[in-house]
PDB file of C-alpha atoms in Angstrom:
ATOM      1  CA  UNK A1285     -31.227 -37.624 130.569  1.00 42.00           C
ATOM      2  CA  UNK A1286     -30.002 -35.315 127.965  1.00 49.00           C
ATOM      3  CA  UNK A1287     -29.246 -31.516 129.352  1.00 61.00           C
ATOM      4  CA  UNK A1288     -32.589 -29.616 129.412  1.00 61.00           C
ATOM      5  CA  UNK A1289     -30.593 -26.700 126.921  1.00 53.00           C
ATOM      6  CA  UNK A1290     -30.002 -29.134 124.669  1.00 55.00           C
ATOM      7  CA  UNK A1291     -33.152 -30.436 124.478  1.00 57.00           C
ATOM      8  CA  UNK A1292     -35.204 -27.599 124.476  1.00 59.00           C
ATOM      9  CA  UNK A1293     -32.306 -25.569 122.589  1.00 55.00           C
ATOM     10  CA  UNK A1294     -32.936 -27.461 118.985  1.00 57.00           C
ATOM     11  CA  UNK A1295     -36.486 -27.340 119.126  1.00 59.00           C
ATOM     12  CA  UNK A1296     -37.871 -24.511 121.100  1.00 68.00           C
ATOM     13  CA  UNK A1297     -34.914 -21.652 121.905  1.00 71.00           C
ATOM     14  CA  UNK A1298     -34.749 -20.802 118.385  1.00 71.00           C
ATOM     15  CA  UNK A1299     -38.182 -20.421 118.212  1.00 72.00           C
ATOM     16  CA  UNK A1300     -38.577 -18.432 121.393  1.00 72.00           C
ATOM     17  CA  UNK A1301     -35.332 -15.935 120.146  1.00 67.00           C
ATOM     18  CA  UNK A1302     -36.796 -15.030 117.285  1.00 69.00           C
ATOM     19  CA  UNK A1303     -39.924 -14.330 118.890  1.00 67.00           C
ATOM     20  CA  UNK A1304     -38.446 -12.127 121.243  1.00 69.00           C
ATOM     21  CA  UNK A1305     -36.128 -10.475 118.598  1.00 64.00           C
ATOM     22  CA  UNK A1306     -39.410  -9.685 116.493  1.00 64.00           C
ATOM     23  CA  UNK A1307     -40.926  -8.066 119.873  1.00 61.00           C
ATOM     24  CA  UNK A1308     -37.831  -5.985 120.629  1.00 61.00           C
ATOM     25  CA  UNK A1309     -35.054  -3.262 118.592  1.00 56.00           C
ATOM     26  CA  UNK A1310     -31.994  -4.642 120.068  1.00 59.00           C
ATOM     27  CA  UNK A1311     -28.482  -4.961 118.660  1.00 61.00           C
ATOM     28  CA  UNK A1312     -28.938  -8.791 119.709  1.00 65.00           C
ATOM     29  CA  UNK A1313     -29.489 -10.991 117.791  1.00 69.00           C
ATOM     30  CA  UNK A1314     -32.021 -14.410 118.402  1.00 73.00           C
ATOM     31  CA  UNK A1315     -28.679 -16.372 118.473  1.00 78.00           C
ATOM     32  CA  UNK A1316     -27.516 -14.409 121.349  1.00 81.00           C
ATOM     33  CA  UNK A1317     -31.114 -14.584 123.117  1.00 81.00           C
ATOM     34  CA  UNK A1318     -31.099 -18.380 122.627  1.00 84.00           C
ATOM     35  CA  UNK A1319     -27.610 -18.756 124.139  1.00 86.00           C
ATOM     36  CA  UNK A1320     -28.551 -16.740 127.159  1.00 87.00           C
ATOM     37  CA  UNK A1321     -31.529 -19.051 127.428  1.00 88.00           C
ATOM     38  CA  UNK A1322     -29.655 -22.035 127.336  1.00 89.00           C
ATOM     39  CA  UNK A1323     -26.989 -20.435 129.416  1.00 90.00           C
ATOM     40  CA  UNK A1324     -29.624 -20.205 132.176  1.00 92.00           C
ATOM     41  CA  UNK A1325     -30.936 -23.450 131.653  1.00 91.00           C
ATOM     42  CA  UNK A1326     -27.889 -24.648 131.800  1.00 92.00           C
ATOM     43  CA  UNK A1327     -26.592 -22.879 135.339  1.00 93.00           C
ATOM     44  CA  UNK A1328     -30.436 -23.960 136.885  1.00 94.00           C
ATOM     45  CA  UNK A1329     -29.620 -27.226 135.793  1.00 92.00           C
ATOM     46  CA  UNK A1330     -26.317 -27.158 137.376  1.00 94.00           C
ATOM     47  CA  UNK A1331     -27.552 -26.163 140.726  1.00 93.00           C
ATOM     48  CA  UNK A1332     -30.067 -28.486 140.619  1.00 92.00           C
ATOM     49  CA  UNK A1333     -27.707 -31.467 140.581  1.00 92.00           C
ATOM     50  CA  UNK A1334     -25.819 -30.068 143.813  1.00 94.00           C
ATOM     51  CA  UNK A1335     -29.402 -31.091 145.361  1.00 92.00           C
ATOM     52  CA  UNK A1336     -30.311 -33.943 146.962  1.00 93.00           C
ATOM     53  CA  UNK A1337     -32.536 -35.764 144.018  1.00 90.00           C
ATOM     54  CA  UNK A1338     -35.890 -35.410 145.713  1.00 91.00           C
ATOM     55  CA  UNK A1339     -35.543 -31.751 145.933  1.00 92.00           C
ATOM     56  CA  UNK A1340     -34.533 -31.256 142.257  1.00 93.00           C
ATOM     57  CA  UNK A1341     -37.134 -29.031 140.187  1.00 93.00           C
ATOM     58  CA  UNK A1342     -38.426 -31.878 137.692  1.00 92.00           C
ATOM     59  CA  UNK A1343     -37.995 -35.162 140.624  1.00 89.00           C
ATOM     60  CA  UNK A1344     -41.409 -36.022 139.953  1.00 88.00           C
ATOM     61  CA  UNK A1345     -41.334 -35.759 135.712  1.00 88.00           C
ATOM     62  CA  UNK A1346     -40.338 -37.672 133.120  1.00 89.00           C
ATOM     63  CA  UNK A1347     -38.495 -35.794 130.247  1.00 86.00           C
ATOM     64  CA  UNK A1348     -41.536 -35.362 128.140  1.00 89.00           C
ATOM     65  CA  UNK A1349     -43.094 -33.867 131.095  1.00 90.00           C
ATOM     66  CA  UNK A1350     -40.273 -31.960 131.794  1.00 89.00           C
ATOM     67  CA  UNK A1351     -39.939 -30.575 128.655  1.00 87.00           C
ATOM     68  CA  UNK A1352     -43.810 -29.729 127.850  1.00 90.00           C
ATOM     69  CA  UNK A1353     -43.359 -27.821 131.352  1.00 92.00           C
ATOM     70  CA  UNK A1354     -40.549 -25.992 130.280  1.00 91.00           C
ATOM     71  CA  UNK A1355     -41.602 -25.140 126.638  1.00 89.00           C
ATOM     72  CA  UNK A1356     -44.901 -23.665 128.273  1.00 92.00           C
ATOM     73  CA  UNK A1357     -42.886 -21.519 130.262  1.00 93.00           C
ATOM     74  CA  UNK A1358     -40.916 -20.183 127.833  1.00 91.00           C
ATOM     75  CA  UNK A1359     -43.200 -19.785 125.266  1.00 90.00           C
ATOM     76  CA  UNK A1360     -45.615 -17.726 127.629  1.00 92.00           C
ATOM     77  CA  UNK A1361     -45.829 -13.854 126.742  1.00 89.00           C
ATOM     78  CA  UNK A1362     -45.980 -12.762 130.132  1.00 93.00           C
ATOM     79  CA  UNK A1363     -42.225 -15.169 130.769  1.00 93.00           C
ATOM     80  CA  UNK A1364     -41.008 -13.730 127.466  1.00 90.00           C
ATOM     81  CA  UNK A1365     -41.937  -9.557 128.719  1.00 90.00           C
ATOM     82  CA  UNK A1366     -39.587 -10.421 131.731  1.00 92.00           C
ATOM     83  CA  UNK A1367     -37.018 -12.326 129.740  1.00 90.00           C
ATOM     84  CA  UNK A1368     -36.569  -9.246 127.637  1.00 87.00           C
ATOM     85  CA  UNK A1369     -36.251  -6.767 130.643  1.00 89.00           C
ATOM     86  CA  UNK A1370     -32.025  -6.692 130.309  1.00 85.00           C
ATOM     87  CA  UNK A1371     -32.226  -5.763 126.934  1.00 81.00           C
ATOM     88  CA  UNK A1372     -35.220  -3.226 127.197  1.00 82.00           C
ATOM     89  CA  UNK A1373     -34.464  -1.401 129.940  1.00 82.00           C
ATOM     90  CA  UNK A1374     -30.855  -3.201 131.742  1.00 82.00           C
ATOM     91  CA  UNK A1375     -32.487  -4.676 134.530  1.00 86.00           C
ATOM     92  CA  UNK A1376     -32.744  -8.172 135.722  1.00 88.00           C
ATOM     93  CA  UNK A1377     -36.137 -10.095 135.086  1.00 92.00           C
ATOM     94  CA  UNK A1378     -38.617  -9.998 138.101  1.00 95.00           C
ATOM     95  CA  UNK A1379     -38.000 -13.377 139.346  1.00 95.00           C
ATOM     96  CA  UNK A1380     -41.529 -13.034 141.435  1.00 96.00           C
ATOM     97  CA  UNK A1381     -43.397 -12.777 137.969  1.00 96.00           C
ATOM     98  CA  UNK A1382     -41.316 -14.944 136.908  1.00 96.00           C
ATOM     99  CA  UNK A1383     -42.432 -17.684 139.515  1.00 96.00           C
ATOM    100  CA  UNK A1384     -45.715 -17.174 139.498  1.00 96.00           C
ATOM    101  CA  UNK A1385     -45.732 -17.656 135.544  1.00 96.00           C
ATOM    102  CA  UNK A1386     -44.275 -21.112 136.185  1.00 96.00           C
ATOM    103  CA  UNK A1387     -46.479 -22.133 139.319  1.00 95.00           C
ATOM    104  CA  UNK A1388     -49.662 -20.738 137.227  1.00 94.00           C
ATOM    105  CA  UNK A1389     -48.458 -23.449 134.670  1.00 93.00           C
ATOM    106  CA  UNK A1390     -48.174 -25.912 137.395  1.00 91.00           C
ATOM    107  CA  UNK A1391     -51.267 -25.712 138.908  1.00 92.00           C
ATOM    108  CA  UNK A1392     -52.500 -26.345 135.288  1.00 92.00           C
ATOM    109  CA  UNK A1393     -51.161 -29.689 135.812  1.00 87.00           C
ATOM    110  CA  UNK A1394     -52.164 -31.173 138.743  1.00 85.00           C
ATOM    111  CA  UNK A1395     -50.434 -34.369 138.492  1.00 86.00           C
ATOM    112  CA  UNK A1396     -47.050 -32.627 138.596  1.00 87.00           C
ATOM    113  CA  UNK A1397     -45.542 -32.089 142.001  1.00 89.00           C
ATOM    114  CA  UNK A1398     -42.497 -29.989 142.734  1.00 92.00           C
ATOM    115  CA  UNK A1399     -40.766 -30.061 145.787  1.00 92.00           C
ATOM    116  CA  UNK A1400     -40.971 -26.890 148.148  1.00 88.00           C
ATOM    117  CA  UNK A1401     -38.558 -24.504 147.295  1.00 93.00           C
ATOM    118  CA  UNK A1402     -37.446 -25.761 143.677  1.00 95.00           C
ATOM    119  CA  UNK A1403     -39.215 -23.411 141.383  1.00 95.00           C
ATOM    120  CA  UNK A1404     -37.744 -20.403 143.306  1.00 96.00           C
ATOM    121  CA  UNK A1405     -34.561 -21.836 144.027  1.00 96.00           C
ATOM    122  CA  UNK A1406     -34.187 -22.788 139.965  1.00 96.00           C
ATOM    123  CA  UNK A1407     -35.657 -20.160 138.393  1.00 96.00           C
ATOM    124  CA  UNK A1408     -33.037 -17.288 140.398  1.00 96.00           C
ATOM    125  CA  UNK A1409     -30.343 -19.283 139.572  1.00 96.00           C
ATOM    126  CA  UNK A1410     -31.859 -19.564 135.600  1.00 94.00           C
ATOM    127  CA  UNK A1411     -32.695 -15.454 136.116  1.00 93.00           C
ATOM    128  CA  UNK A1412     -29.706 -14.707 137.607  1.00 93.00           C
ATOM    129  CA  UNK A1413     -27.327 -16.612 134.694  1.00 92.00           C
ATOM    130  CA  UNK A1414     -29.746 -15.522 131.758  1.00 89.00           C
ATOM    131  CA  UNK A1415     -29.180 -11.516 133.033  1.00 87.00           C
ATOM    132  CA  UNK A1416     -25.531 -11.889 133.074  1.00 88.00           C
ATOM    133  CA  UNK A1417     -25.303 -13.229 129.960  1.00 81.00           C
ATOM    134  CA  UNK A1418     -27.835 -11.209 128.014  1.00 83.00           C
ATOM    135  CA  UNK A1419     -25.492  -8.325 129.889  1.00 69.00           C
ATOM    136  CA  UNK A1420     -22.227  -9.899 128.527  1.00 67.00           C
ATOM    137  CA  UNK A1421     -24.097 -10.101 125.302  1.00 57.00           C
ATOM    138  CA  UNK A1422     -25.265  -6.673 124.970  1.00 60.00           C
ATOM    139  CA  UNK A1423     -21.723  -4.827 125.872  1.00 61.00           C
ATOM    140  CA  UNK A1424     -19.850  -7.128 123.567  1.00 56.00           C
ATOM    141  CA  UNK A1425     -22.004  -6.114 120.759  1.00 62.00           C
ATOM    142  CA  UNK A1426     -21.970  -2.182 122.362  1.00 58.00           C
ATOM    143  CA  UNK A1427     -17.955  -2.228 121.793  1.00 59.00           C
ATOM    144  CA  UNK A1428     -17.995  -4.007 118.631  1.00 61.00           C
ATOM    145  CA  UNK A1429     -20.391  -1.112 117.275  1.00 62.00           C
ATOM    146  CA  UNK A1430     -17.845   1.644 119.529  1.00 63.00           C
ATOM    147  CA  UNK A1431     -14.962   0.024 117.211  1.00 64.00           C
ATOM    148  CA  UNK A1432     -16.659  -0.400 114.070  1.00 68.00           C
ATOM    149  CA  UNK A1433     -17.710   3.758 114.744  1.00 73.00           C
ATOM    150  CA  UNK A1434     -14.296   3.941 115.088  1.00 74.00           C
ATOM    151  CA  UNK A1435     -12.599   2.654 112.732  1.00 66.00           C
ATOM    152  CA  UNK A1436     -15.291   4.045 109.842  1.00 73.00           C
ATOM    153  CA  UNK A1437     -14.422   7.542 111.156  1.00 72.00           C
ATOM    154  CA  UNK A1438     -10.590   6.799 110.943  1.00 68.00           C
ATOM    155  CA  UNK A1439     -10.586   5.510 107.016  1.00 67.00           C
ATOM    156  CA  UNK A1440     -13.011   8.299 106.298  1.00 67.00           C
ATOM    157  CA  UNK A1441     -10.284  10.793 107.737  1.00 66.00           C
ATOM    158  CA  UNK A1442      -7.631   8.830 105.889  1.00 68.00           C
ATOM    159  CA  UNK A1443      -9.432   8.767 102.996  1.00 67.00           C
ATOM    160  CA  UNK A1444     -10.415  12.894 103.098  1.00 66.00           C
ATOM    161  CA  UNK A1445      -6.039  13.407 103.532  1.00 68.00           C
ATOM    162  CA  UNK A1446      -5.852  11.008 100.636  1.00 63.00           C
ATOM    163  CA  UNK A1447      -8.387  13.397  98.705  1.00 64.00           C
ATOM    164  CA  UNK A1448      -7.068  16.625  99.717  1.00 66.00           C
ATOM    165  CA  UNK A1449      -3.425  15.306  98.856  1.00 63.00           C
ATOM    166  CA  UNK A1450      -4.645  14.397  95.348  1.00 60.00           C
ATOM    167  CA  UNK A1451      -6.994  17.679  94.670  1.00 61.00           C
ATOM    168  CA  UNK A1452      -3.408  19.677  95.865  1.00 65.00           C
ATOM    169  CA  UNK A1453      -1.268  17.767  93.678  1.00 61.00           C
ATOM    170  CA  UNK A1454      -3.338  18.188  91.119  1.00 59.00           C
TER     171      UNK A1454
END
């Protein structure tokens, strides 16, 4: 099986960033939202392996099932409120909404079963990697708006000596 980011990063990340970038002013941009995502994704994923196979998350789906689960999920207002939290207002997503989002979607399919635990265990990881990043994201584009600031204000003040020197000369 494929990496769940990768699948769901070409058809549904993209989506889901720019749908969150149109809900939100933020100096990120959907790229940086979809990485986050799939960095998540990627970290639940990982943890998920550690566990014994029964236990994982999606033991009892196929990938299509799998990935119509997780597409709900993140395509689900309520999911994509929390997911913006670190850039709103800097704190982490509420990973109670957050679970009861995804159990409300599985209780919407009864055939699915996940083992006890799973949801919570890989949705904090997924919350926990998706905050960091979206973190790491948002100071990285803070300091390269500090420099740009910066620098503008030095070649403006090099540029006002390079006036005054020519108006003196003159």
């Amino acid at each position: 099986m494929a990496t769940l980011a990768t699948g769901l990063g070409k058809a549904v990340f993209p989506e889901i960033g720019k749908q969150m970038f149109t809900k939100v002013n933020s100096i990120l941009n959907p790229t940086d939202l979809e990485k986050a995502l799939k960095a998540g994704v990627k970290s639940a994923e990982e943890l998920d392996a550690t566990q014994p196979y029964e236990k994982q998350l999606f033991f009892h789906c196929d990938d299509k099932q799998t990935n119509e689960t997780l597409k709900q999920f993140f395509k689900d207002t309520g999911v994509q409120e929390e997911l913006l939290k670190p850039i709103n207002d800097k704190s982490a997503p509420n990973l109670e909404l957050l679970i009861a989002y995804f159990k409300k979607i599985a209780s919407e399919k009864p055939t699915l079963k996940f083992p006890e635990q799973s949801i919570e265990n890989w949705l904090k990881k997924f919350s926990d990697a998706y905050f960091e990043h979206t973190s790491t994201y948002l100071k990285f584009q803070l300091a390269k708006a500090d420099y740009l600031k910066q620098l503008s204000k030095y070649f403006d003040a090099e540029m006002l000596k390079a006036d005054t020197k020519l108006y003196i000369l003159s």
